[in-house]
PDB file of C-alpha atoms in Angstrom:
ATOM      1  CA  UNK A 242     259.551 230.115 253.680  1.00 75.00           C
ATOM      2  CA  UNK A 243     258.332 226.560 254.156  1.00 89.00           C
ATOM      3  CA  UNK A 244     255.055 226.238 252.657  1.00 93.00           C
ATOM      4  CA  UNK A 245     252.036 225.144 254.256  1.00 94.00           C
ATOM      5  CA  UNK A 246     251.580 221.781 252.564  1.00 94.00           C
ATOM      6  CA  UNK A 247     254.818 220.749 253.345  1.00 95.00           C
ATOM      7  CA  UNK A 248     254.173 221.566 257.059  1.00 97.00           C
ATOM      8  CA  UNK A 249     250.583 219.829 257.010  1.00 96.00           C
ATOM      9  CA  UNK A 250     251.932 217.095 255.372  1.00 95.00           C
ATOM     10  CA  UNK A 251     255.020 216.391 258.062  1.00 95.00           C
ATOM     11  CA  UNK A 252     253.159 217.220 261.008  1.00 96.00           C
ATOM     12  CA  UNK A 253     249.636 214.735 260.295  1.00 95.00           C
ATOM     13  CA  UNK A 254     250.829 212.190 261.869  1.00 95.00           C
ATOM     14  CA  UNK A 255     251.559 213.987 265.334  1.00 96.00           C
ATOM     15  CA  UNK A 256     248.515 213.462 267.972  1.00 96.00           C
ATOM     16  CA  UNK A 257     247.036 216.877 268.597  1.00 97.00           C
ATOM     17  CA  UNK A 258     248.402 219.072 265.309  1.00 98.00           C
ATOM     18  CA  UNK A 259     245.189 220.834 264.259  1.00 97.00           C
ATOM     19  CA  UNK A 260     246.197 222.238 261.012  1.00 97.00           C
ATOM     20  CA  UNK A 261     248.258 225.208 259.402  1.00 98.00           C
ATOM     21  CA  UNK A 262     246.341 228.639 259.442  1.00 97.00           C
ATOM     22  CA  UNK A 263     246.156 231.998 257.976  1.00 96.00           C
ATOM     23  CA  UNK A 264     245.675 234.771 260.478  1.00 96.00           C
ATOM     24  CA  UNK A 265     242.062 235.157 259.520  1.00 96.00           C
ATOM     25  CA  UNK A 266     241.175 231.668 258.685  1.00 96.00           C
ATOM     26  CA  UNK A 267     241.625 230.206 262.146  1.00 96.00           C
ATOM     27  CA  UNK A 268     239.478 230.647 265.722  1.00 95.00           C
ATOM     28  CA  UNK A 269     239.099 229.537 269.213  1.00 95.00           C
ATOM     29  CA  UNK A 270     236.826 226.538 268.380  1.00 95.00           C
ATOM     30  CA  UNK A 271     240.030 225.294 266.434  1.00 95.00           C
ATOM     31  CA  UNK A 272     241.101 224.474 269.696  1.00 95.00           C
ATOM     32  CA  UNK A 273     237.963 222.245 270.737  1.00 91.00           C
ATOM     33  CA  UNK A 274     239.280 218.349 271.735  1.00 90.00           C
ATOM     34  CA  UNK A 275     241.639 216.763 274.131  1.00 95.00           C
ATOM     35  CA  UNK A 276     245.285 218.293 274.486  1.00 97.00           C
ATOM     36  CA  UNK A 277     247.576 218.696 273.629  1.00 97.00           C
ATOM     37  CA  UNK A 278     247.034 220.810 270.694  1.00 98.00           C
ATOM     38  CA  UNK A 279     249.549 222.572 268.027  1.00 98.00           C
ATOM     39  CA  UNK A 280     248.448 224.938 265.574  1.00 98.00           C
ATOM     40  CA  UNK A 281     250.970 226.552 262.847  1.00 98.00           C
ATOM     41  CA  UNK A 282     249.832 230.145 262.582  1.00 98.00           C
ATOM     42  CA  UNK A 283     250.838 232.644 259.388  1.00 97.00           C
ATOM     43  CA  UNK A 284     251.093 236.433 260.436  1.00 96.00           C
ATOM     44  CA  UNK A 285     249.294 237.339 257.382  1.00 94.00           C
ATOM     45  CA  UNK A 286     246.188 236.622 256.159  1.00 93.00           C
ATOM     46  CA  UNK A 287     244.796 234.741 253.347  1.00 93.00           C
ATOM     47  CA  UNK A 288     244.179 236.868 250.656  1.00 93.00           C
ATOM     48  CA  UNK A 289     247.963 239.105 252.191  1.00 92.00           C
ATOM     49  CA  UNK A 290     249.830 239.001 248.986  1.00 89.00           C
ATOM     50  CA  UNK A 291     252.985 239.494 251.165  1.00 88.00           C
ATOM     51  CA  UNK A 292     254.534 236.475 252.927  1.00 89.00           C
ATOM     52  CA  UNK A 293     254.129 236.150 256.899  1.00 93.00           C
ATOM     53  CA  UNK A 294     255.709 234.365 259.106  1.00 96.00           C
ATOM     54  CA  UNK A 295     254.486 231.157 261.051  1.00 98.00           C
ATOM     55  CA  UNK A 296     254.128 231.201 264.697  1.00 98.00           C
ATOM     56  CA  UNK A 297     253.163 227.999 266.580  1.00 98.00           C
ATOM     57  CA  UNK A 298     250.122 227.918 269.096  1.00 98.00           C
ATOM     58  CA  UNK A 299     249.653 225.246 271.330  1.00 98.00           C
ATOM     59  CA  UNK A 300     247.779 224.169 274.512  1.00 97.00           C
ATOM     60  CA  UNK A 301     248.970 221.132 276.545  1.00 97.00           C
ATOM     61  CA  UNK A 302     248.923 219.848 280.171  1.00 95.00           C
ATOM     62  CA  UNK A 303     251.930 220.946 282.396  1.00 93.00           C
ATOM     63  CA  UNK A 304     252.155 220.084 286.188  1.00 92.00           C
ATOM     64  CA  UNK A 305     248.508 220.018 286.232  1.00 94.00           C
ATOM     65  CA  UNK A 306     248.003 223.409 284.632  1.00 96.00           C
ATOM     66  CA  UNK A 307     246.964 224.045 281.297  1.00 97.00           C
ATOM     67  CA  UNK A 308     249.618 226.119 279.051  1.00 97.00           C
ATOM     68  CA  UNK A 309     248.996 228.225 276.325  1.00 98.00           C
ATOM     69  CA  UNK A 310     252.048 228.894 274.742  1.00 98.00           C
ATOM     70  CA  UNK A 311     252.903 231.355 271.588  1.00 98.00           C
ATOM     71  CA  UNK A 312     256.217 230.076 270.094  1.00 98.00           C
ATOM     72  CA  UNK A 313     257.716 232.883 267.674  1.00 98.00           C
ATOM     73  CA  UNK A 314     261.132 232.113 266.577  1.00 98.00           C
ATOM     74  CA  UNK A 315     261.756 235.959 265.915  1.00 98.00           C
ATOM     75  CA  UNK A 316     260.076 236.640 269.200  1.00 97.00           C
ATOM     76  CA  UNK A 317     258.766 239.627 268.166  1.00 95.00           C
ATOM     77  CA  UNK A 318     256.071 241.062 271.242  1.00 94.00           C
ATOM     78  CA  UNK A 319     252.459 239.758 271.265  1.00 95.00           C
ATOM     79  CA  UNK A 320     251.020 243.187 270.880  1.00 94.00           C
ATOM     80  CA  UNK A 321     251.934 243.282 267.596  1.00 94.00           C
ATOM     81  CA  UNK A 322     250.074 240.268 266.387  1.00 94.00           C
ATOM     82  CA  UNK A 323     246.659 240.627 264.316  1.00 92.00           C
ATOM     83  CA  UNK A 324     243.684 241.495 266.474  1.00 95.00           C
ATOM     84  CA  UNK A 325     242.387 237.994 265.269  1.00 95.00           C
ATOM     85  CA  UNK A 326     245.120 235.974 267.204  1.00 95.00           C
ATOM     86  CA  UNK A 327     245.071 238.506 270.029  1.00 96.00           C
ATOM     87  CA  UNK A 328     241.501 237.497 270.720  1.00 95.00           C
ATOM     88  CA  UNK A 329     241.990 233.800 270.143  1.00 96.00           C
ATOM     89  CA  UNK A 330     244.372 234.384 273.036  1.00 96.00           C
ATOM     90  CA  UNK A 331     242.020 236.236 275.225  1.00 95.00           C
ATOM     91  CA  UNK A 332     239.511 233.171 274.685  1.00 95.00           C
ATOM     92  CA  UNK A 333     241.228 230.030 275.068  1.00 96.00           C
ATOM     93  CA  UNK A 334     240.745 228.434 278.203  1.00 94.00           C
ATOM     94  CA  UNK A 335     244.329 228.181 280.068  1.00 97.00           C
ATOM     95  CA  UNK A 336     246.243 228.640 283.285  1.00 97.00           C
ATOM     96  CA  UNK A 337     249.348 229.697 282.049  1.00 97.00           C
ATOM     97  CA  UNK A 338     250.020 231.437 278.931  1.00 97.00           C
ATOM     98  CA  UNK A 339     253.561 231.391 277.629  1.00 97.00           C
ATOM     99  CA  UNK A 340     255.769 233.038 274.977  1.00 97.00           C
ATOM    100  CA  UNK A 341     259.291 233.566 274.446  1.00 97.00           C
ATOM    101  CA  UNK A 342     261.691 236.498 274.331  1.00 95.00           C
ATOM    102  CA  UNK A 343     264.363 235.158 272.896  1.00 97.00           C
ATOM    103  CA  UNK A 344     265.275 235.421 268.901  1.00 98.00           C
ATOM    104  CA  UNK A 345     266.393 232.078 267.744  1.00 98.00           C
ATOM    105  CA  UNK A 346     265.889 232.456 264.176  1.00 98.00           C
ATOM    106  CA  UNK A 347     268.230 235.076 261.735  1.00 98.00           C
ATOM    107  CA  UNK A 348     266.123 237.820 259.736  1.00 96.00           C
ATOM    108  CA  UNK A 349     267.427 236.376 256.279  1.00 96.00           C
ATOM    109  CA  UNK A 350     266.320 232.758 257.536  1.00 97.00           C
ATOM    110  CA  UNK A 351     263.238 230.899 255.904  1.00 96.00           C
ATOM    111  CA  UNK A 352     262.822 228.741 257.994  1.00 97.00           C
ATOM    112  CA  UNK A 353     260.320 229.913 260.326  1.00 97.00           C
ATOM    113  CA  UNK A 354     258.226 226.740 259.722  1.00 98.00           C
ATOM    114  CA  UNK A 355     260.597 224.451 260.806  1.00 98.00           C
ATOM    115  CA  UNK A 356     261.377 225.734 264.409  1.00 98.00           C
ATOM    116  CA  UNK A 357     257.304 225.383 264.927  1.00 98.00           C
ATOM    117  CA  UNK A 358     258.187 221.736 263.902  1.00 98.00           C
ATOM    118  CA  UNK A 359     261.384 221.466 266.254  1.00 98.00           C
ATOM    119  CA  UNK A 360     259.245 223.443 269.330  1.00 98.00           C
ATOM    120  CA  UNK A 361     256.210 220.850 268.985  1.00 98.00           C
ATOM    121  CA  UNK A 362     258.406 217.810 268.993  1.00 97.00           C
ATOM    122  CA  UNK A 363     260.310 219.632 272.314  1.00 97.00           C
ATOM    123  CA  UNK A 364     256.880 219.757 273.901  1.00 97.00           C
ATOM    124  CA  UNK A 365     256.214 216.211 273.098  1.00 96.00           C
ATOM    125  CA  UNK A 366     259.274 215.069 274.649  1.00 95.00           C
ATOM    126  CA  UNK A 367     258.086 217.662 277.675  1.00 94.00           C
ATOM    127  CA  UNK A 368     260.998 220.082 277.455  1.00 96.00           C
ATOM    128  CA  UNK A 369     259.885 223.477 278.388  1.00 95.00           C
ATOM    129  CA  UNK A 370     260.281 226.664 276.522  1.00 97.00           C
ATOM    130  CA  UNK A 371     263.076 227.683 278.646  1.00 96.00           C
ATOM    131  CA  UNK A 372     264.723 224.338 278.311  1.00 96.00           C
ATOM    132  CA  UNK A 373     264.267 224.416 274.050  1.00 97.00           C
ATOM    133  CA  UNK A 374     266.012 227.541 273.695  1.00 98.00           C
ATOM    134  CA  UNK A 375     269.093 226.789 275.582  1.00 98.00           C
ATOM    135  CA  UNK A 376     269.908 224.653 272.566  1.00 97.00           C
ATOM    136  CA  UNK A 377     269.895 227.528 270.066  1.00 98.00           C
ATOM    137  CA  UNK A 378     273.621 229.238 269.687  1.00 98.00           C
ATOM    138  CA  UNK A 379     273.280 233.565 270.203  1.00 98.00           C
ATOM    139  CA  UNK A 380     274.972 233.603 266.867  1.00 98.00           C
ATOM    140  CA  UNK A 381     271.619 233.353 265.266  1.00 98.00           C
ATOM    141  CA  UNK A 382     273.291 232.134 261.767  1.00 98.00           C
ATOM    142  CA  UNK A 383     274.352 228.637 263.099  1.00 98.00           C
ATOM    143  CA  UNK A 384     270.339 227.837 264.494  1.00 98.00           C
ATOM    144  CA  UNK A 385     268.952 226.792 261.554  1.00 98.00           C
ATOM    145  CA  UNK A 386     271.124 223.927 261.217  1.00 98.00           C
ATOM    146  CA  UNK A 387     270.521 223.058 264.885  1.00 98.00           C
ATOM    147  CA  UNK A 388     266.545 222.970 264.492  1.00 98.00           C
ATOM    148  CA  UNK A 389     267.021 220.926 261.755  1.00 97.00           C
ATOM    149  CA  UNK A 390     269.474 218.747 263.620  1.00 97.00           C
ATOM    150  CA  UNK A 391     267.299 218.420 266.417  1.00 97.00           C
ATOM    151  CA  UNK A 392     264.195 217.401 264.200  1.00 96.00           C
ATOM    152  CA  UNK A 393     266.306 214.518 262.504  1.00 95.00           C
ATOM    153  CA  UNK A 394     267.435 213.260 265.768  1.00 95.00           C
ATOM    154  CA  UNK A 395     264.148 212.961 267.069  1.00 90.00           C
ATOM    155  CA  UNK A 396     262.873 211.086 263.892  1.00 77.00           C
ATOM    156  CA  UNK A 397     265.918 208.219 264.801  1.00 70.00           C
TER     157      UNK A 397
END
């Protein structure tokens, strides 16, 4: 899993990233400012001796609306999240929310972090979520290496 100081450290520099979270360590005033705004979200908590996995939460302007989108490379349901980020959800102030369906990422992948990295710099360059996952291949081993593709090209 990519670690949280690595993904702090490579996302600073982008206008609106508000931090890396634990479940239970982040809220809806993390969200206060201008948009757009990208948080990387852990499914565990802090003190969860157990690895998570990172999701990516952001808000940003869209045709006029705002969009709350929940990018989960495993796509896994919203249900299932942590009452903590289910009520962050219920809060935020949006028009739209957003999530995907589609797995991009294989179960014995690591590299959760790094499609939240690829799916910010997509909404940056105002691709939508449908749009960013017609890049990924269905054979789910050959996606890694086209996030991180993706990320370098966009860093040309």
């Amino acid at each position: 899993m990519v670690s949280n100081i690595y993904l702090e450290k490579t996302l600073k520099h982008i206008n609106g990233f508000v931090g890396v979270f634990a479940a239970d360590q982040i809220s809806a005033e993390t969200f206060n400012g201008a948009l757009p705004q990208y948080a990387i979200v852990n499914t565990k908590n802090m003190t969860d001796p157990a690895m998570g996995h990172w999701l990516l939460l952001s808000r940003y302007e869209e045709a006029g609306e705002i969009i709350l989108e929940l990018f989960d490379s495993f796509a896994y349901p919203v249900n299932i999240l942590c009452e903590n980020l289910k009520d962050i959800i219920r809060k935020l102030h949006y028009d739209c929310f957003v999530t995907n369906n589609l797995n991009v990422q294989h179960l014995s992948s690591q590299y959760c972090g790094i499609y939240c990295i690829g799916r910010i710099l997509s909404i940056r360059n105002m691709e939508t979520l449908a749009d960013h996952l017609n890049m990924f291949s269905p054979i789910l081993t050959r996606n890694d290496v086209i996030v991180c593709d993706y990320i370098r090209d966009q860093n040309k």
